[in-house]
Amino acid sequence: MKDYYDTLFHKHRQSGIFLDTNILLLYFVGIVDESLVSRFKRTTNRFCVEDYHLLCNLLPYFSKIVTTPHILTEVSNLAGQLSGQFKEEFFSSFAAGISLFDEHYTCSADIAETPAFVKFGLTDAGIAYIKTHLVLTEDASLAWYLQSQEIDVINFNHIRTFNW
């Protein structure tokens, strides 16, 4: 299995990696404070600090991180549930990080016309709409769907064991 992932990493090194909402949220929560990963209600039941470290070790391999305005909006909305200093630090880091991403815009009306829209909604259907990058998600149903559409995807849950 590791060889399969190595092949995908190499194939997409230049085109970049597309981070799903929860993975991107993990990244920025970890930047603010690694220990917050296990305390913030939006990451605590999904991730641990080792997941953040794995992600940090993985991202430099790719020439760019790909995202969409829909994903950025969801991350922003979820992070709005942070409080006090953590919230301010998050949005400061998030603001600085946004300029480093390769942001792809697709008209919402175009995404809404796809079969993925009725299954997953706007944000995840937008991921399926852009088919040229390796997708990293922890959403098993999205990962399965993307694979069925011949879109390269890695379920984050499957690579956790490589780091532990």
Short mmCIF file of C-alpha atoms in Angstrom, two decimals:
data_model
loop_
_atom_site.label_atom_id
_atom_site.label_comp_id
_atom_site.label_asym_id
_atom_site.label_seq_id
_atom_site.Cartn_x
_atom_site.Cartn_y
_atom_site.Cartn_z
CA MET A 1 0.00 0.00 0.00
CA LYS A 2 2.84 2.39 0.81
CA ASP A 3 4.16 1.97 -2.75
CA TYR A 4 0.79 3.06 -4.09
CA TYR A 5 0.90 6.25 -2.01
CA ASP A 6 4.50 6.90 -2.98
CA THR A 7 3.45 6.69 -6.63
CA LEU A 8 0.63 9.19 -6.08
CA PHE A 9 2.94 11.56 -4.20
CA HIS A 10 5.47 11.47 -7.02
CA LYS A 11 2.81 11.88 -9.71
CA HIS A 12 1.41 15.02 -8.03
CA ARG A 13 4.55 16.57 -6.60
CA GLN A 14 4.40 19.44 -9.08
CA SER A 15 0.64 19.76 -9.53
CA GLY A 16 0.12 19.94 -5.78
CA ILE A 17 -2.02 18.48 -3.05
CA PHE A 18 -5.64 19.44 -2.50
CA LEU A 19 -6.54 19.55 1.21
CA ASP A 20 -10.11 18.88 2.28
CA THR A 21 -11.68 21.19 4.87
CA ASN A 22 -10.94 19.17 8.00
CA ILE A 23 -7.33 18.54 6.99
CA LEU A 24 -6.77 22.25 6.37
CA LEU A 25 -8.43 23.07 9.70
CA LEU A 26 -6.10 20.58 11.44
CA TYR A 27 -3.11 22.31 9.87
CA PHE A 28 -3.99 25.78 11.07
CA VAL A 29 -5.18 24.70 14.51
CA GLY A 30 -1.84 22.94 14.95
CA ILE A 31 0.05 26.05 13.86
CA VAL A 32 -1.67 28.03 16.60
CA ASP A 33 -0.99 25.44 19.31
CA GLU A 34 -0.34 21.73 18.81
CA SER A 35 -2.12 20.91 22.05
CA LEU A 36 -5.22 22.67 20.76
CA VAL A 37 -5.70 19.83 18.24
CA SER A 38 -6.90 17.57 21.05
CA ARG A 39 -8.92 20.31 22.78
CA PHE A 40 -10.77 22.16 20.00
CA LYS A 41 -14.20 20.60 19.48
CA ARG A 42 -13.83 20.57 15.68
CA THR A 43 -10.57 18.58 15.73
CA THR A 44 -10.56 16.66 19.02
CA ASN A 45 -12.62 13.65 17.90
CA ARG A 46 -10.98 13.45 14.49
CA PHE A 47 -7.29 14.14 15.03
CA CYS A 48 -4.40 14.03 17.47
CA VAL A 49 -1.13 15.94 17.58
CA GLU A 50 0.64 13.12 15.72
CA ASP A 51 -1.74 13.71 12.80
CA TYR A 52 -0.66 17.34 12.74
CA HIS A 53 3.00 16.26 12.67
CA LEU A 54 2.30 13.81 9.85
CA LEU A 55 0.62 16.56 7.84
CA CYS A 56 3.52 18.95 8.47
CA ASN A 57 5.98 16.31 7.25
CA LEU A 58 3.88 15.58 4.18
CA LEU A 59 3.12 19.07 2.85
CA PRO A 60 6.67 20.23 2.00
CA TYR A 61 6.94 17.39 -0.51
CA PHE A 62 4.43 19.13 -2.79
CA SER A 63 5.14 22.28 -4.79
CA LYS A 64 1.80 23.78 -3.81
CA ILE A 65 -1.26 23.38 -1.65
CA VAL A 66 -4.48 23.62 -3.63
CA THR A 67 -7.75 24.91 -2.23
CA THR A 68 -11.01 26.59 -3.18
CA PRO A 69 -12.89 29.58 -1.78
CA HIS A 70 -15.52 27.13 -0.51
CA ILE A 71 -12.98 25.21 1.57
CA LEU A 72 -11.46 28.41 2.90
CA THR A 73 -14.92 29.64 3.90
CA GLU A 74 -15.70 26.41 5.74
CA VAL A 75 -12.37 26.49 7.57
CA SER A 76 -12.98 30.11 8.54
CA ASN A 77 -16.48 29.33 9.80
CA LEU A 78 -15.33 26.32 11.84
CA ALA A 79 -12.43 28.28 13.32
CA GLY A 80 -14.86 30.99 14.35
CA GLN A 81 -15.79 28.66 17.18
CA LEU A 82 -12.37 29.19 18.77
CA SER A 83 -12.27 31.74 21.55
CA GLY A 84 -10.05 34.53 22.79
CA GLN A 85 -6.38 34.50 21.95
CA PHE A 86 -6.62 31.20 20.03
CA LYS A 87 -9.17 32.71 17.66
CA GLU A 88 -7.02 35.78 16.99
CA GLU A 89 -3.88 33.68 16.48
CA PHE A 90 -5.76 31.32 14.18
CA PHE A 91 -7.03 34.07 11.92
CA SER A 92 -3.64 35.78 11.87
CA SER A 93 -1.98 32.54 10.73
CA PHE A 94 -4.85 31.76 8.37
CA ALA A 95 -4.59 35.20 6.74
CA ALA A 96 -0.86 34.75 6.17
CA GLY A 97 -1.34 31.20 4.85
CA ILE A 98 -4.06 31.96 2.35
CA SER A 99 -1.68 33.85 0.10
CA LEU A 100 0.54 30.75 -0.13
CA PHE A 101 -2.20 28.54 -1.56
CA ASP A 102 -3.07 27.87 -5.17
CA GLU A 103 -6.74 28.85 -5.00
CA HIS A 104 -9.06 27.52 -7.70
CA TYR A 105 -12.37 29.26 -8.23
CA THR A 106 -15.30 27.49 -9.88
CA CYS A 107 -18.68 29.10 -10.20
CA SER A 108 -21.08 27.57 -7.68
CA ALA A 109 -23.78 27.22 -10.35
CA ASP A 110 -21.43 25.00 -12.39
CA ILE A 111 -20.67 22.82 -9.37
CA ALA A 112 -24.38 22.57 -8.54
CA GLU A 113 -25.00 20.94 -11.93
CA THR A 114 -22.77 17.97 -11.12
CA PRO A 115 -23.95 14.63 -9.69
CA ALA A 116 -21.55 15.12 -6.75
CA PHE A 117 -23.47 18.19 -5.59
CA VAL A 118 -26.56 16.30 -4.47
CA LYS A 119 -24.38 13.71 -2.69
CA PHE A 120 -21.93 16.01 -0.92
CA GLY A 121 -22.93 19.65 -1.19
CA LEU A 122 -21.02 22.58 -2.59
CA THR A 123 -17.60 22.28 -0.95
CA ASP A 124 -16.93 18.60 -1.57
CA ALA A 125 -18.54 18.68 -5.01
CA GLY A 126 -16.12 21.50 -5.80
CA ILE A 127 -13.26 19.16 -4.96
CA ALA A 128 -14.65 16.58 -7.36
CA TYR A 129 -15.06 19.27 -10.03
CA ILE A 130 -11.32 20.01 -10.06
CA LYS A 131 -9.84 16.70 -11.12
CA THR A 132 -6.16 17.45 -11.63
CA HIS A 133 -4.65 17.27 -8.13
CA LEU A 134 -4.12 14.67 -5.47
CA VAL A 135 -6.85 15.06 -2.83
CA LEU A 136 -6.13 14.46 0.85
CA THR A 137 -9.28 13.88 2.91
CA GLU A 138 -10.37 12.00 6.01
CA ASP A 139 -13.91 11.67 4.69
CA ALA A 140 -14.24 8.02 3.65
CA SER A 141 -17.37 8.51 1.55
CA LEU A 142 -15.79 11.40 -0.35
CA ALA A 143 -12.60 9.41 -0.87
CA TRP A 144 -14.56 6.47 -2.23
CA TYR A 145 -16.55 8.72 -4.57
CA LEU A 146 -13.43 10.45 -5.89
CA GLN A 147 -11.80 7.09 -6.56
CA SER A 148 -14.91 5.97 -8.43
CA GLN A 149 -14.49 9.08 -10.61
CA GLU A 150 -10.82 8.20 -11.21
CA ILE A 151 -9.61 11.17 -9.20
CA ASP A 152 -6.42 10.53 -7.25
CA VAL A 153 -7.22 10.63 -3.54
CA ILE A 154 -5.68 9.54 -0.28
CA ASN A 155 -7.76 8.88 2.78
CA PHE A 156 -5.76 10.44 5.63
CA ASN A 157 -6.93 7.64 7.92
CA HIS A 158 -5.00 5.15 5.77
CA ILE A 159 -1.65 6.95 6.00
CA ARG A 160 -1.74 7.64 9.75
CA THR A 161 -0.08 4.28 10.40
CA PHE A 162 2.98 5.25 8.37
CA ASN A 163 3.83 7.95 10.90
CA TRP A 164 3.17 6.01 14.13
#
